Amino acid sequence: MLSKRPDWWALGLCSVGLLGLGCVQTPTRTALPTTTAPQPTAPSELTLTGGRSDSVLRGQKPETRVNPLNFDDSDARNASQGNTPASRIRAVVNDVAILDEEVIAAAFQQLAGARTEAEKADILNAKLNEIIDREVVLQDAEIRFSKGGPQMIGKLKKFARESFEKEWLHKMMAANKMTDEKVFREHMASGGVSVELIQRQWERSLIAMEYLRGKFTPLVERINHRDINDYYDRHPNEFKVEERIEWQDIFIAKDRFPNAQEARKFAESLIVRLKMGQDFVSLSKQFDHGDSSLREKSLGLGHKRGEIMPAEAEPTILALKEGQIGPLVEMDHGFHIVKLHAYTAPGLRPFDEKVQRAIKNKLQNEVFNREMKRYVQDLRRRAVIQIADRIK
């Protein structure tokens, strides 16, 4: 259950808006809040639609259905309800309430980049929908995980808590140059962001992820070498490689010397030094009279045929092998010392291990997305879901 995740797993989950916090393995690092987190507009009573259209849920602590997957649920919810009037129910999924604070906690990093109230509302509504998807998955997972008894639940709780601390809490503290966890949590709270609620979202998301992985891995792993080979043959444009020429340049200006002969002699001496193994970039930075020394790796201008500047250098460059230094290219104002740094021939990327692995991950990701969406849609059809009016 808690084994190392395959490559396709991370790719698939990062592309699916299901888990409330997005790609759990790599959380976005965000500066600590300095102002109160935006609150969605909501009346004291929320009229819900979806399951029982006439229901009205009041802004008070919900009597949520208790289940073994609700990690630290009571603590997280109590922490979010220091101000009781703000504890509003945003949706109910099969009698399990989703609070406004949960939606905000899941969306706080995206909200930090929102510029208008309309953008904030769109983010919150999208996040609510993701959380609803996650909750129907968790409720299905509850049935399966409960069969494993307390020991299974204990392992899941420990795994989820350690993942949150390692992949989110410690990274966020380091990104914001803080070492005291208590101070960090207090500072986040002063900006209206509850770390406890973020942790709850993280842990529930991780359980949903593990459940989905166990459910769909058998289907995903049916992708075989024939499937990979067929994909490569049917999609040549995806593996098309354009010619690319990376060349290095040192320009020696004639007017820096008593005459052209002295300039040539000096340029030739640099070629000797290069062939003896001295570093091209170092000599370029020291002696170049042009602008190539200002570019990374002292690369020359132009990376395709017909684009190399000066054009007079192109035939010499194309005649070289990778790593080879060419003869001097004389111009009116000086001499170019050129080296073919790297060359990529046009055509198709070879059907090597790297390409095969990329294709396999893509195909497995597609299978996972298709089956997951079908599964979640079916769960939503069978669930009783009540959603408050759209956040504005």
Tab-separated table of C-alpha atoms in Angstrom:
chain	number	residue	atom	x	y	z
A	1	MET	CA	0.000	0.000	0.000
A	2	LEU	CA	2.660	2.533	1.008
A	3	SER	CA	5.412	1.468	-1.371
A	4	LYS	CA	7.374	3.818	-3.600
A	5	ARG	CA	5.177	5.440	-6.228
A	6	PRO	CA	5.965	4.776	-9.907
A	7	ASP	CA	6.769	7.615	-12.311
A	8	TRP	CA	3.345	7.577	-13.961
A	9	TRP	CA	1.685	8.089	-10.585
A	10	ALA	CA	3.192	11.513	-9.924
A	11	LEU	CA	2.533	12.618	-13.502
A	12	GLY	CA	-1.052	11.439	-13.418
A	13	LEU	CA	-2.040	13.018	-10.129
A	14	CYS	CA	-0.425	16.343	-10.959
A	15	SER	CA	-2.619	16.561	-14.051
A	16	VAL	CA	-5.897	15.656	-12.343
A	17	GLY	CA	-7.867	18.191	-10.322
A	18	LEU	CA	-9.084	15.744	-7.729
A	19	LEU	CA	-7.156	15.969	-4.520
A	20	GLY	CA	-7.831	19.405	-3.131
A	21	LEU	CA	-4.171	20.345	-2.794
A	22	GLY	CA	-3.025	19.457	-6.300
A	23	CYS	CA	0.288	17.659	-6.692
A	24	VAL	CA	1.020	16.562	-3.147
A	25	GLN	CA	4.645	15.568	-3.739
A	26	THR	CA	5.836	19.034	-4.671
A	27	PRO	CA	3.948	21.818	-2.880
A	28	THR	CA	4.382	25.350	-4.132
A	29	ARG	CA	6.494	27.457	-1.829
A	30	THR	CA	4.672	30.586	-0.874
A	31	ALA	CA	5.748	33.513	1.274
A	32	LEU	CA	4.132	33.739	4.658
A	33	PRO	CA	0.870	35.673	4.656
A	34	THR	CA	0.936	39.187	6.013
A	35	THR	CA	-2.750	39.934	5.630
A	36	THR	CA	-5.918	38.078	6.489
A	37	ALA	CA	-6.717	35.317	4.035
A	38	PRO	CA	-9.700	36.160	1.807
A	39	GLN	CA	-13.000	34.770	2.997
A	40	PRO	CA	-15.692	33.629	0.575
A	41	THR	CA	-18.876	35.625	0.742
A	42	ALA	CA	-21.554	33.646	2.526
A	43	PRO	CA	-24.723	34.474	4.443
A	44	SER	CA	-25.369	33.125	7.931
A	45	GLU	CA	-27.670	30.548	6.373
A	46	LEU	CA	-26.686	28.691	3.204
A	47	THR	CA	-29.312	27.275	0.908
A	48	LEU	CA	-27.904	24.057	-0.545
A	49	THR	CA	-28.808	22.333	-3.750
A	50	GLY	CA	-27.978	18.978	-5.231
A	51	GLY	CA	-29.529	16.294	-3.050
A	52	ARG	CA	-32.395	17.816	-1.070
A	53	SER	CA	-33.153	21.126	-2.691
A	54	ASP	CA	-35.160	22.513	0.219
A	55	SER	CA	-32.479	21.967	2.865
A	56	VAL	CA	-31.051	24.904	4.774
A	57	LEU	CA	-27.851	24.471	6.795
A	58	ARG	CA	-27.034	27.043	9.424
A	59	GLY	CA	-23.623	28.574	10.153
A	60	GLN	CA	-22.643	26.412	13.103
A	61	LYS	CA	-20.387	23.478	13.819
A	62	PRO	CA	-21.715	20.590	11.693
A	63	GLU	CA	-22.451	17.198	13.120
A	64	THR	CA	-20.211	15.391	10.672
A	65	ARG	CA	-20.269	11.641	10.248
A	66	VAL	CA	-17.291	10.151	12.081
A	67	ASN	CA	-15.046	7.830	10.085
A	68	PRO	CA	-11.544	6.411	10.659
A	69	LEU	CA	-10.047	8.437	7.819
A	70	ASN	CA	-10.853	11.773	9.472
A	71	PHE	CA	-7.284	12.327	10.691
A	72	ASP	CA	-7.232	14.786	13.578
A	73	ASP	CA	-10.579	15.940	12.273
A	74	SER	CA	-11.953	17.291	15.517
A	75	ASP	CA	-8.772	19.223	16.312
A	76	ALA	CA	-8.564	20.702	12.848
A	77	ARG	CA	-12.192	21.713	12.794
A	78	ASN	CA	-12.077	23.137	16.310
A	79	ALA	CA	-8.958	25.121	15.370
A	80	SER	CA	-10.827	26.574	12.446
A	81	GLN	CA	-13.781	27.643	14.571
A	82	GLY	CA	-12.263	30.155	16.945
A	83	ASN	CA	-14.755	32.566	15.436
A	84	THR	CA	-17.965	30.561	15.332
A	85	PRO	CA	-19.923	32.803	12.914
A	86	ALA	CA	-17.259	32.174	10.273
A	87	SER	CA	-17.738	28.396	10.468
A	88	ARG	CA	-20.120	28.035	7.563
A	89	ILE	CA	-20.943	24.876	5.701
A	90	ARG	CA	-20.123	25.180	2.026
A	91	ALA	CA	-21.301	21.716	0.944
A	92	VAL	CA	-22.436	18.364	2.270
A	93	VAL	CA	-21.398	15.043	0.744
A	94	ASN	CA	-23.440	12.092	2.019
A	95	ASP	CA	-23.950	13.866	5.374
A	96	VAL	CA	-20.286	14.854	5.692
A	97	ALA	CA	-19.930	18.646	5.804
A	98	ILE	CA	-17.280	20.701	4.000
A	99	LEU	CA	-16.631	24.047	5.683
A	100	ASP	CA	-15.634	27.326	4.066
A	101	GLU	CA	-12.421	27.204	6.066
A	102	GLU	CA	-11.495	23.873	4.492
A	103	VAL	CA	-11.903	25.291	1.001
A	104	ILE	CA	-9.803	28.330	1.895
A	105	ALA	CA	-7.096	26.167	3.451
A	106	ALA	CA	-6.879	24.058	0.314
A	107	ALA	CA	-6.758	27.120	-1.941
A	108	PHE	CA	-4.657	29.578	0.056
A	109	GLN	CA	-1.565	29.359	-2.144
A	110	GLN	CA	-3.567	30.001	-5.322
A	111	LEU	CA	-5.482	32.786	-3.611
A	112	ALA	CA	-2.207	34.564	-2.881
A	113	GLY	CA	-1.780	35.155	-6.618
A	114	ALA	CA	-5.364	36.236	-7.342
A	115	ARG	CA	-5.757	39.904	-8.267
A	116	THR	CA	-9.527	40.352	-8.287
A	117	GLU	CA	-12.485	39.150	-6.259
A	118	ALA	CA	-13.759	37.321	-9.348
A	119	GLU	CA	-10.489	35.405	-9.632
A	120	LYS	CA	-10.655	34.486	-5.946
A	121	ALA	CA	-14.225	33.244	-6.358
A	122	ASP	CA	-13.260	31.105	-9.361
A	123	ILE	CA	-10.387	29.563	-7.409
A	124	LEU	CA	-12.589	28.788	-4.411
A	125	ASN	CA	-15.361	27.281	-6.514
A	126	ALA	CA	-12.910	25.101	-8.433
A	127	LYS	CA	-11.256	23.977	-5.195
A	128	LEU	CA	-14.624	23.138	-3.661
A	129	ASN	CA	-15.410	20.915	-6.616
A	130	GLU	CA	-12.052	19.140	-6.232
A	131	ILE	CA	-12.695	18.560	-2.530
A	132	ILE	CA	-16.123	17.096	-3.288
A	133	ASP	CA	-14.503	14.685	-5.749
A	134	ARG	CA	-11.964	13.759	-3.120
A	135	GLU	CA	-14.621	13.223	-0.459
A	136	VAL	CA	-16.647	10.757	-2.525
A	137	VAL	CA	-13.412	8.860	-3.149
A	138	LEU	CA	-12.552	8.867	0.558
A	139	GLN	CA	-15.966	7.594	1.528
A	140	ASP	CA	-15.554	4.694	-0.879
A	141	ALA	CA	-12.043	4.114	0.474
A	142	GLU	CA	-13.381	4.067	4.037
A	143	ILE	CA	-15.202	0.829	3.346
A	144	ARG	CA	-12.054	-0.847	2.044
A	145	PHE	CA	-9.636	0.497	4.629
A	146	SER	CA	-11.914	-0.260	7.572
A	147	LYS	CA	-11.550	-3.963	6.771
A	148	GLY	CA	-7.876	-3.682	7.629
A	149	GLY	CA	-8.730	-2.756	11.196
A	150	PRO	CA	-6.971	-0.340	13.582
A	151	GLN	CA	-3.506	-1.449	12.453
A	152	MET	CA	-4.158	-0.384	8.859
A	153	ILE	CA	-5.628	2.941	9.971
A	154	GLY	CA	-2.640	3.529	12.234
A	155	LYS	CA	-0.213	2.978	9.366
A	156	LEU	CA	-2.142	5.365	7.148
A	157	LYS	CA	-2.240	8.058	9.826
A	158	LYS	CA	1.500	7.772	10.457
A	159	PHE	CA	2.315	7.775	6.748
A	160	ALA	CA	0.109	10.798	6.070
A	161	ARG	CA	1.461	12.793	9.021
A	162	GLU	CA	5.097	12.106	8.124
A	163	SER	CA	4.442	13.015	4.502
A	164	PHE	CA	2.904	16.334	5.482
A	165	GLU	CA	5.791	17.206	7.780
A	166	LYS	CA	8.462	16.291	5.238
A	167	GLU	CA	6.925	17.465	1.978
A	168	TRP	CA	5.024	20.557	3.108
A	169	LEU	CA	5.655	21.786	6.630
A	170	HIS	CA	9.453	21.537	6.702
A	171	LYS	CA	9.821	22.803	3.139
A	172	MET	CA	7.563	25.782	3.769
A	173	MET	CA	9.431	26.622	6.954
A	174	ALA	CA	12.772	26.413	5.129
A	175	ALA	CA	11.506	28.477	2.193
A	176	ASN	CA	10.455	31.186	4.629
A	177	LYS	CA	13.651	30.898	6.705
A	178	MET	CA	11.926	29.757	9.879
A	179	THR	CA	13.066	26.955	12.198
A	180	ASP	CA	10.572	27.118	15.057
A	181	GLU	CA	7.419	25.208	14.092
A	182	LYS	CA	5.291	26.884	16.759
A	183	VAL	CA	6.325	30.348	15.555
A	184	PHE	CA	5.631	29.321	11.963
A	185	ARG	CA	2.143	28.071	12.805
A	186	GLU	CA	1.374	31.215	14.802
A	187	HIS	CA	2.582	33.454	11.993
A	188	MET	CA	0.438	31.600	9.475
A	189	ALA	CA	-2.543	31.888	11.807
A	190	SER	CA	-1.964	35.636	12.149
A	191	GLY	CA	-2.447	35.866	8.408
A	192	GLY	CA	-5.681	33.889	8.538
A	193	VAL	CA	-4.206	30.558	7.397
A	194	SER	CA	-4.650	27.477	9.573
A	195	VAL	CA	-1.799	24.994	9.236
A	196	GLU	CA	-4.035	22.450	10.989
A	197	LEU	CA	-6.605	22.716	8.230
A	198	ILE	CA	-3.938	22.534	5.533
A	199	GLN	CA	-2.626	19.398	7.211
A	200	ARG	CA	-6.117	17.917	7.213
A	201	GLN	CA	-6.481	18.608	3.495
A	202	TRP	CA	-3.050	17.132	2.809
A	203	GLU	CA	-3.671	13.959	4.765
A	204	ARG	CA	-7.090	13.316	3.265
A	205	SER	CA	-5.667	13.968	-0.195
A	206	LEU	CA	-2.859	11.521	0.407
A	207	ILE	CA	-5.264	8.794	1.512
A	208	ALA	CA	-7.333	9.365	-1.624
A	209	MET	CA	-4.169	9.131	-3.700
A	210	GLU	CA	-3.090	5.855	-2.114
A	211	TYR	CA	-6.567	4.419	-2.570
A	212	LEU	CA	-6.643	5.374	-6.245
A	213	ARG	CA	-3.185	3.965	-6.796
A	214	GLY	CA	-4.189	0.617	-5.368
A	215	LYS	CA	-7.426	0.612	-7.318
A	216	PHE	CA	-6.045	1.442	-10.765
A	217	THR	CA	-2.469	0.152	-10.757
A	218	PRO	CA	-3.488	-3.264	-12.177
A	219	LEU	CA	-5.107	-1.539	-15.181
A	220	VAL	CA	-2.276	0.937	-15.616
A	221	GLU	CA	0.409	-1.732	-15.567
A	222	ARG	CA	-1.151	-3.559	-18.498
A	223	ILE	CA	0.690	-1.164	-20.814
A	224	ASN	CA	3.290	-3.331	-22.544
A	225	HIS	CA	6.166	-2.979	-24.998
A	226	ARG	CA	3.891	-3.470	-28.010
A	227	ASP	CA	1.703	-0.549	-26.888
A	228	ILE	CA	4.808	1.615	-26.477
A	229	ASN	CA	6.194	0.640	-29.883
A	230	ASP	CA	2.852	1.242	-31.617
A	231	TYR	CA	2.599	4.702	-30.058
A	232	TYR	CA	6.089	5.607	-31.269
A	233	ASP	CA	5.233	4.476	-34.817
A	234	ARG	CA	1.878	6.309	-34.909
A	235	HIS	CA	3.128	9.636	-33.538
A	236	PRO	CA	6.344	10.505	-35.386
A	237	ASN	CA	5.765	14.242	-35.013
A	238	GLU	CA	6.072	13.944	-31.229
A	239	PHE	CA	9.589	12.591	-31.620
A	240	LYS	CA	10.764	14.830	-34.427
A	241	VAL	CA	14.104	16.484	-33.732
A	242	GLU	CA	15.259	19.618	-35.529
A	243	GLU	CA	18.862	20.228	-36.376
A	244	ARG	CA	20.652	22.286	-33.743
A	245	ILE	CA	24.173	23.645	-33.942
A	246	GLU	CA	25.870	24.909	-30.808
A	247	TRP	CA	29.199	26.485	-31.537
A	248	GLN	CA	31.653	28.545	-29.526
A	249	ASP	CA	33.397	31.672	-30.708
A	250	ILE	CA	36.351	33.871	-29.814
A	251	PHE	CA	36.766	37.012	-31.906
A	252	ILE	CA	40.171	38.652	-32.183
A	253	ALA	CA	39.982	42.198	-33.578
A	254	LYS	CA	42.692	43.379	-35.955
A	255	ASP	CA	42.637	46.943	-34.614
A	256	ARG	CA	43.826	45.701	-31.203
A	257	PHE	CA	47.234	44.858	-32.743
A	258	PRO	CA	49.907	46.774	-34.715
A	259	ASN	CA	48.824	44.970	-37.897
A	260	ALA	CA	46.727	42.095	-39.242
A	261	GLN	CA	49.657	39.694	-39.167
A	262	GLU	CA	50.144	40.203	-35.432
A	263	ALA	CA	46.426	39.681	-34.874
A	264	ARG	CA	46.511	36.418	-36.857
A	265	LYS	CA	49.577	35.254	-34.983
A	266	PHE	CA	47.888	35.838	-31.642
A	267	ALA	CA	44.679	34.072	-32.759
A	268	GLU	CA	46.708	31.076	-33.910
A	269	SER	CA	48.459	30.951	-30.552
A	270	LEU	CA	45.049	30.673	-28.865
A	271	ILE	CA	44.157	27.746	-31.127
A	272	VAL	CA	47.324	26.005	-29.991
A	273	ARG	CA	46.408	26.564	-26.348
A	274	LEU	CA	42.881	25.239	-26.959
A	275	LYS	CA	44.162	22.105	-28.660
A	276	MET	CA	46.451	21.553	-25.675
A	277	GLY	CA	43.345	21.363	-23.497
A	278	GLN	CA	42.829	24.854	-22.122
A	279	ASP	CA	39.204	25.801	-21.442
A	280	PHE	CA	37.443	27.585	-24.316
A	281	VAL	CA	35.162	29.651	-22.098
A	282	SER	CA	38.015	30.838	-19.906
A	283	LEU	CA	40.089	31.986	-22.899
A	284	SER	CA	37.019	33.624	-24.408
A	285	LYS	CA	36.343	35.637	-21.267
A	286	GLN	CA	39.973	36.667	-21.139
A	287	PHE	CA	40.710	37.518	-24.789
A	288	ASP	CA	37.462	37.819	-26.798
A	289	HIS	CA	36.976	41.225	-28.454
A	290	GLY	CA	33.356	40.537	-29.415
A	291	ASP	CA	30.263	39.652	-27.401
A	292	SER	CA	30.376	35.851	-27.321
A	293	SER	CA	32.224	35.980	-23.991
A	294	LEU	CA	29.076	37.531	-22.507
A	295	ARG	CA	26.920	34.544	-23.460
A	296	GLU	CA	26.694	31.255	-21.599
A	297	LYS	CA	29.427	28.843	-22.695
A	298	SER	CA	30.640	31.596	-25.077
A	299	LEU	CA	28.219	30.299	-27.691
A	300	GLY	CA	28.121	31.969	-31.083
A	301	LEU	CA	25.014	33.481	-32.641
A	302	GLY	CA	22.638	31.215	-34.561
A	303	HIS	CA	21.855	27.550	-34.062
A	304	LYS	CA	20.462	26.569	-37.473
A	305	ARG	CA	21.769	26.557	-41.018
A	306	GLY	CA	21.331	29.968	-42.551
A	307	GLU	CA	21.141	31.678	-39.143
A	308	ILE	CA	24.767	31.502	-38.050
A	309	MET	CA	26.458	34.894	-37.727
A	310	PRO	CA	28.777	35.699	-39.325
A	311	ALA	CA	27.600	33.639	-42.303
A	312	GLU	CA	31.215	33.179	-43.423
A	313	ALA	CA	31.797	30.952	-40.381
A	314	GLU	CA	28.993	28.498	-41.184
A	315	PRO	CA	30.866	26.254	-43.697
A	316	THR	CA	33.801	25.896	-41.319
A	317	ILE	CA	31.544	25.065	-38.361
A	318	LEU	CA	29.486	22.484	-40.284
A	319	ALA	CA	32.647	20.711	-41.391
A	320	LEU	CA	33.704	20.075	-37.778
A	321	LYS	CA	32.990	17.178	-35.468
A	322	GLU	CA	31.751	17.751	-31.910
A	323	GLY	CA	34.539	19.133	-29.766
A	324	GLN	CA	36.727	19.983	-32.742
A	325	ILE	CA	38.309	23.423	-33.259
A	326	GLY	CA	38.331	24.793	-36.783
A	327	PRO	CA	40.831	26.837	-38.741
A	328	LEU	CA	40.690	30.623	-38.397
A	329	VAL	CA	37.800	32.364	-40.101
A	330	GLU	CA	39.141	35.691	-41.364
A	331	MET	CA	36.854	38.718	-41.632
A	332	ASP	CA	37.560	42.334	-42.582
A	333	HIS	CA	37.836	43.369	-38.950
A	334	GLY	CA	39.361	40.316	-37.357
A	335	PHE	CA	39.523	36.545	-36.891
A	336	HIS	CA	36.995	34.077	-35.472
A	337	ILE	CA	38.162	31.015	-33.581
A	338	VAL	CA	35.299	28.519	-33.725
A	339	LYS	CA	34.578	25.209	-32.030
A	340	LEU	CA	31.619	22.856	-32.573
A	341	HIS	CA	30.336	22.473	-29.035
A	342	ALA	CA	27.334	20.203	-29.738
A	343	TYR	CA	25.423	19.037	-32.787
A	344	THR	CA	21.952	17.509	-32.998
A	345	ALA	CA	21.104	15.904	-36.327
A	346	PRO	CA	17.576	16.299	-37.706
A	347	GLY	CA	15.265	13.301	-37.677
A	348	LEU	CA	13.484	11.237	-35.018
A	349	ARG	CA	14.595	10.723	-31.460
A	350	PRO	CA	15.947	7.189	-31.170
A	351	PHE	CA	13.638	4.570	-29.659
A	352	ASP	CA	15.879	4.305	-26.636
A	353	GLU	CA	15.168	3.571	-22.988
A	354	LYS	CA	14.447	7.214	-22.172
A	355	VAL	CA	11.875	7.571	-24.963
A	356	GLN	CA	10.248	4.258	-24.085
A	357	ARG	CA	9.950	5.274	-20.439
A	358	ALA	CA	8.376	8.608	-21.413
A	359	ILE	CA	5.844	6.903	-23.679
A	360	LYS	CA	4.989	4.338	-21.021
A	361	ASN	CA	4.407	7.048	-18.416
A	362	LYS	CA	2.184	8.967	-20.829
A	363	LEU	CA	0.085	5.939	-21.734
A	364	GLN	CA	-0.255	4.903	-18.092
A	365	ASN	CA	-1.224	8.446	-17.195
A	366	GLU	CA	-3.926	8.424	-19.874
A	367	VAL	CA	-5.336	5.139	-18.580
A	368	PHE	CA	-5.357	6.446	-15.032
A	369	ASN	CA	-7.065	9.728	-15.986
A	370	ARG	CA	-9.743	7.975	-18.009
A	371	GLU	CA	-10.557	5.373	-15.388
A	372	MET	CA	-10.361	7.822	-12.489
A	373	LYS	CA	-12.744	10.302	-14.110
A	374	ARG	CA	-15.203	7.548	-14.945
A	375	TYR	CA	-14.998	6.249	-11.393
A	376	VAL	CA	-15.462	9.661	-9.741
A	377	GLN	CA	-18.385	10.531	-12.012
A	378	ASP	CA	-20.067	7.286	-11.011
A	379	LEU	CA	-19.485	7.985	-7.307
A	380	ARG	CA	-20.906	11.476	-7.663
A	381	ARG	CA	-24.017	10.167	-9.414
A	382	ARG	CA	-24.680	7.777	-6.518
A	383	ALA	CA	-23.899	10.304	-3.783
A	384	VAL	CA	-26.183	12.833	-2.126
A	385	ILE	CA	-24.318	16.104	-2.664
A	386	GLN	CA	-25.628	19.465	-1.517
A	387	ILE	CA	-23.722	22.552	-2.603
A	388	ALA	CA	-24.272	26.116	-1.418
A	389	ASP	CA	-24.767	28.863	-3.956
A	390	ARG	CA	-21.720	29.631	-6.063
A	391	ILE	CA	-19.135	31.759	-4.269
A	392	LYS	CA	-19.122	35.270	-5.694
